[in-house]
Structure formats: structure tokens, C-alpha cells
C-alpha positions as a Python dict, from the first residue, in 0.01 Angstrom:
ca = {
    (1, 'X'): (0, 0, 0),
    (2, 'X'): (323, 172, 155),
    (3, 'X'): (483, 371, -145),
    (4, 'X'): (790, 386, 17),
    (5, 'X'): (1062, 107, 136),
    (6, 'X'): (1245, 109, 441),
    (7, 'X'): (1587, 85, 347),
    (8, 'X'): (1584, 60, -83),
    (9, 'X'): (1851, 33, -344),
    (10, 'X'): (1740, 355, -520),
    (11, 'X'): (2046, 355, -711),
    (12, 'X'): (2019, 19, -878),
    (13, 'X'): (1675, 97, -900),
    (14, 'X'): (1726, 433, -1106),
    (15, 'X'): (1960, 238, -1285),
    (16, 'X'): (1759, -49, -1420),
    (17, 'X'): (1496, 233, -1583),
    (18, 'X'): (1775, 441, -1726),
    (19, 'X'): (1938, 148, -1868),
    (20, 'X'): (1667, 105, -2089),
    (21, 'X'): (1802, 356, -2359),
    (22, 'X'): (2105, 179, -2405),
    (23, 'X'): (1905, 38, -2676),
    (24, 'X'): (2023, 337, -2859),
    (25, 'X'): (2393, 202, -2837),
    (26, 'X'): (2336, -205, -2782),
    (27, 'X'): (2090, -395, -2982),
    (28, 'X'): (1850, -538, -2747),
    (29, 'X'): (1994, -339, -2472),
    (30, 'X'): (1683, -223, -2332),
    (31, 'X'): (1606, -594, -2249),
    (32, 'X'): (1985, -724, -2104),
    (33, 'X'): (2111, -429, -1920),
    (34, 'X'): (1773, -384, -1710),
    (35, 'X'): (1748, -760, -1686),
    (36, 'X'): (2112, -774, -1548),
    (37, 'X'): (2113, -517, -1283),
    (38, 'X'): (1742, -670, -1196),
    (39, 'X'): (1869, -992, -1131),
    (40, 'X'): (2172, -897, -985),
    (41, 'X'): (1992, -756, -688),
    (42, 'X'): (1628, -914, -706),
    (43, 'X'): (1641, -1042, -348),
    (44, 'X'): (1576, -612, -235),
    (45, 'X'): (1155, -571, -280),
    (46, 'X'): (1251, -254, -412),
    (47, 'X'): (1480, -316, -668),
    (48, 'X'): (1237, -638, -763),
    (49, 'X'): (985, -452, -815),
    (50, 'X'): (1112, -172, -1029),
    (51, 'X'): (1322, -450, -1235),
    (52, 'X'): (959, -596, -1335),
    (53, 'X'): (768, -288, -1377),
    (54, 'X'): (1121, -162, -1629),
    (55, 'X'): (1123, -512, -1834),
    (56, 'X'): (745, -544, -1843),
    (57, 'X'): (743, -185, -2050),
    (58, 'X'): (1068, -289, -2266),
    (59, 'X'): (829, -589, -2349),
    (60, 'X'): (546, -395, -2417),
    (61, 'X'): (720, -113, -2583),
    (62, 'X'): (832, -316, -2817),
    (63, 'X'): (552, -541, -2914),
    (64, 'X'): (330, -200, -3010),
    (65, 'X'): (620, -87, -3196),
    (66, 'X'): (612, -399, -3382),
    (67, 'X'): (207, -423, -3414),
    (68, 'X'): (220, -52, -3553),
    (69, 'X'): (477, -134, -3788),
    (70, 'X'): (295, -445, -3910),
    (71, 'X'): (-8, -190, -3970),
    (72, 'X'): (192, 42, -4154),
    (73, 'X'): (339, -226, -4384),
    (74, 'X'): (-32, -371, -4431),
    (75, 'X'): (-201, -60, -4453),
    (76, 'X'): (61, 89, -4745),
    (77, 'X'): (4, -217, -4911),
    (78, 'X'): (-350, -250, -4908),
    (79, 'X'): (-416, 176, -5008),
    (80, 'X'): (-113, 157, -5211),
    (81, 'X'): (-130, -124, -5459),
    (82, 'X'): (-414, -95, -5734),
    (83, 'X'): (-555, -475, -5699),
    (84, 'X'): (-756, -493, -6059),
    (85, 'X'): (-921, -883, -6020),
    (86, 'X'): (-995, -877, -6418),
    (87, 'X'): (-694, -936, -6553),
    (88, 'X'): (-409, -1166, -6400),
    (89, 'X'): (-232, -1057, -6094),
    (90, 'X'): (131, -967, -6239),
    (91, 'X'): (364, -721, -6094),
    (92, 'X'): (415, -424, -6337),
    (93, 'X'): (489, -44, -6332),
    (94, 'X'): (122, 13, -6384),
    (95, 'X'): (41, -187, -6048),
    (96, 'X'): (171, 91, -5758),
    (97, 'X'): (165, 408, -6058),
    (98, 'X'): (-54, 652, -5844),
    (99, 'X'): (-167, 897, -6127),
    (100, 'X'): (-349, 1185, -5919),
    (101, 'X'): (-279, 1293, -5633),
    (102, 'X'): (-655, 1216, -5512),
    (103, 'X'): (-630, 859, -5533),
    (104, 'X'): (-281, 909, -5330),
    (105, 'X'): (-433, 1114, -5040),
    (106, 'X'): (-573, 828, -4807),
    (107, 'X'): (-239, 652, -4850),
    (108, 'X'): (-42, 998, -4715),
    (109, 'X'): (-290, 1025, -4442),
    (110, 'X'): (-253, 677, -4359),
    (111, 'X'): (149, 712, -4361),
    (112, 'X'): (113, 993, -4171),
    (113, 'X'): (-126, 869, -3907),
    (114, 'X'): (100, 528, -3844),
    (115, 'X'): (421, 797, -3830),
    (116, 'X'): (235, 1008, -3577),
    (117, 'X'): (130, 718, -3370),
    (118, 'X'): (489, 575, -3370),
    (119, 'X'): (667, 951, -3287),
    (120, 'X'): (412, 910, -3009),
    (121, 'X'): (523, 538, -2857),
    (122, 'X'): (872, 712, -2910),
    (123, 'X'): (785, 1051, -2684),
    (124, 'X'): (564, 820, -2391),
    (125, 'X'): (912, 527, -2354),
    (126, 'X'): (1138, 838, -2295),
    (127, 'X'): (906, 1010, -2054),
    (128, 'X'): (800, 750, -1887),
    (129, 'X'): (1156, 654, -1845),
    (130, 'X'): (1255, 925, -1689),
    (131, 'X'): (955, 977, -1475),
    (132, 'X'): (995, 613, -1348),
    (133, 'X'): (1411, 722, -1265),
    (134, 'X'): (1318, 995, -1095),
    (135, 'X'): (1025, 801, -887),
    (136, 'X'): (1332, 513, -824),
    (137, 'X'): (1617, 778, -681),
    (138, 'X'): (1295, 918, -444),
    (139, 'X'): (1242, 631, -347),
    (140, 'X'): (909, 594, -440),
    (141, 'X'): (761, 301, -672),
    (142, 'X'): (640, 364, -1013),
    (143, 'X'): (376, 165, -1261),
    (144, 'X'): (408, 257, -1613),
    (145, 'X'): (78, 302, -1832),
    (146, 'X'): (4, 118, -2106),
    (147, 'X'): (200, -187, -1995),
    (148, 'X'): (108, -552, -2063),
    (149, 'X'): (254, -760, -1729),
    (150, 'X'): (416, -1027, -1842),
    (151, 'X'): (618, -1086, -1540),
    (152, 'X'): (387, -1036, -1275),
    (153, 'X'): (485, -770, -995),
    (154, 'X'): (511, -850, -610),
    (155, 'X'): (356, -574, -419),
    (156, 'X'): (579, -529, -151),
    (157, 'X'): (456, -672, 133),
    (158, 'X'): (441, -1011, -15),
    (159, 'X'): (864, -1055, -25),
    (160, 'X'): (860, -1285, 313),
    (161, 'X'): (960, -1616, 253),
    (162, 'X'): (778, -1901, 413),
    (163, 'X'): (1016, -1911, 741),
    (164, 'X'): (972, -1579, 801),
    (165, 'X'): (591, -1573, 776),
    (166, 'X'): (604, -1847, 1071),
    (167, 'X'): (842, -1647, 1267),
    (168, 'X'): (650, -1330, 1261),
    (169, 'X'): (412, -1391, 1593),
    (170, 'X'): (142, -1114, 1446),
    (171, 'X'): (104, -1327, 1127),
    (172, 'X'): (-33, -1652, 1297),
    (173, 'X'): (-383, -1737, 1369),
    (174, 'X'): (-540, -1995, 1611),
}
């Protein structure tokens, strides 16, 4: 597969993966901006492809930051809440009272572990941003890891339409 295009919109292109921090500024920004400028110019293979490969990682950003949250919340619950099944289950003081700090340790690891994992997602969407800018303004296509495709890529050879597929003498078979 040719890593380069002839004639690309780099700019758009390194514009669609760095407008994925304007999430910072614009709720959900990370999802319209990059969708805009995507569809704005998704008839260039280029751009197409590097509009996918920017919302598919939004996407998939997002849903582990939301599965690792869930965890969290599950996790503190589950290590932090005495459950006693003798008595009736009432909400009290004595219920989440954490008397030593032995019985407290697993939940601090546990806090700890979700907050490392999360500081982590937080470090690989900025580098991988950035990495996937610089890739776009060479000219060159990126794939991020750890990305679920939810809108499936074109490789770039497949961007002829049906007309042009007939047109193209080398293309037809006997």
C-alpha cells in the first residue's frame, strides 16, 4: 500500500487530528470539529482517510474513558462499602466508616490503579494526536493503536467510483 498521495490536502488533514483537543474548549468538540472539516472535504482519499482514522479514535477514546470510569465507580463501591448481609441493608455512618487503615489499603490501590490507567488514556490521545498531525502535514497516513473502527477506512486505492473503474483500460478483464 502507497503511504503517500499524489496531490493531498495535508492541511485539512493536520487539521481534522488537531481539532480533536478542542474538546478542551467545546463540549463534544473532539467529535464536531473533526467531523466538519472531514466532511467538508471527504471527496480527497487523503483527507477521507485521516477524517476516519481521527473520529474512529475520538470514538474509541471516549468509550474507554467511560468503561474505566464505570470500573472506578464499581470498584469504589464494591471495596468501599462494608456489605454486612445479617442485619438489614440501611444506609448509616457505620456503612462506608473505614476504621484502619488496613481494611482501606485495597480501596487506595484500587483508586490509584483506575487513576493511573486514566492519566495513561490521557498521555496516549495527546500523543497520538500529535503524532497522527505530524504524519498528516508529511503527507504520510497514520493508524492509531488501540482504536475500535467504527467507520470503516478506505485504503486508498479503492476511492474510484464505478465510471472510472470502466474507463481505466488496465482495470478490465476479458
Amino acid at each position: 500500500m502507497n503511504s503517500q498521495s499524489t496531490n493531498p490536502d495535508k492541511t485539512i488533514a493536520a487539521l481534522i487530528h488537531v481539532s480533536a483537543f478542542s474538546k478542551y474548549i467545546i463540549p463534544l468538540g473532539n467529535f464536531i470539529l473533526p467531523l466538519i472539516l472531514w466532511t467538508a472535504k471527504k471527496n480527497d482519499p487523503f483527507v477521507d482517510d485521516h477524517g476516519k482514522q481521527a473520529l474512529n479514535f475520538q470514538i474509541s477514546i471516549f468509550l474507554y474513558f467511560i468503561l474505566l470510569v464505570c470500573l472506578g465507580i464499581a470498584g469504589i463501591v464494591f471495596l468501599g462499602v462494608n456489605f454486612t448481609f445479617q442485619e438489614p441493608f440501611i444506609f448509616s455512618p457505620d456503612l462506608i466508616h473505614i476504621g484502619d487503615l488496613g481494611k482501606a489499603l485495597p480501596l487506595l490501590f484500587f483508586i490509584g490503579f483506575i487513576g493511573i490507567l486514566l492519566l495513561a488514556l490521557f498521555i496516549l490521545e495527546i500523543v497520538c494526536v500529535i503524532t497522527a498531525t505530524v504524519k498528516a502535514s508529511e503527507g504520510h497516513l497514520y493508524k492509531y493503536p488501540l482504536t475500535i473502527n467504527f467507520i470503516t477506512p478506505t485504503p486508498l486505492g479503492d476511492h474510484q467510483s464505478k465510471n472510472e473503474q470502466f474507463n481505466n483500460t488496465q482495470n478490465q478483464t476479458l
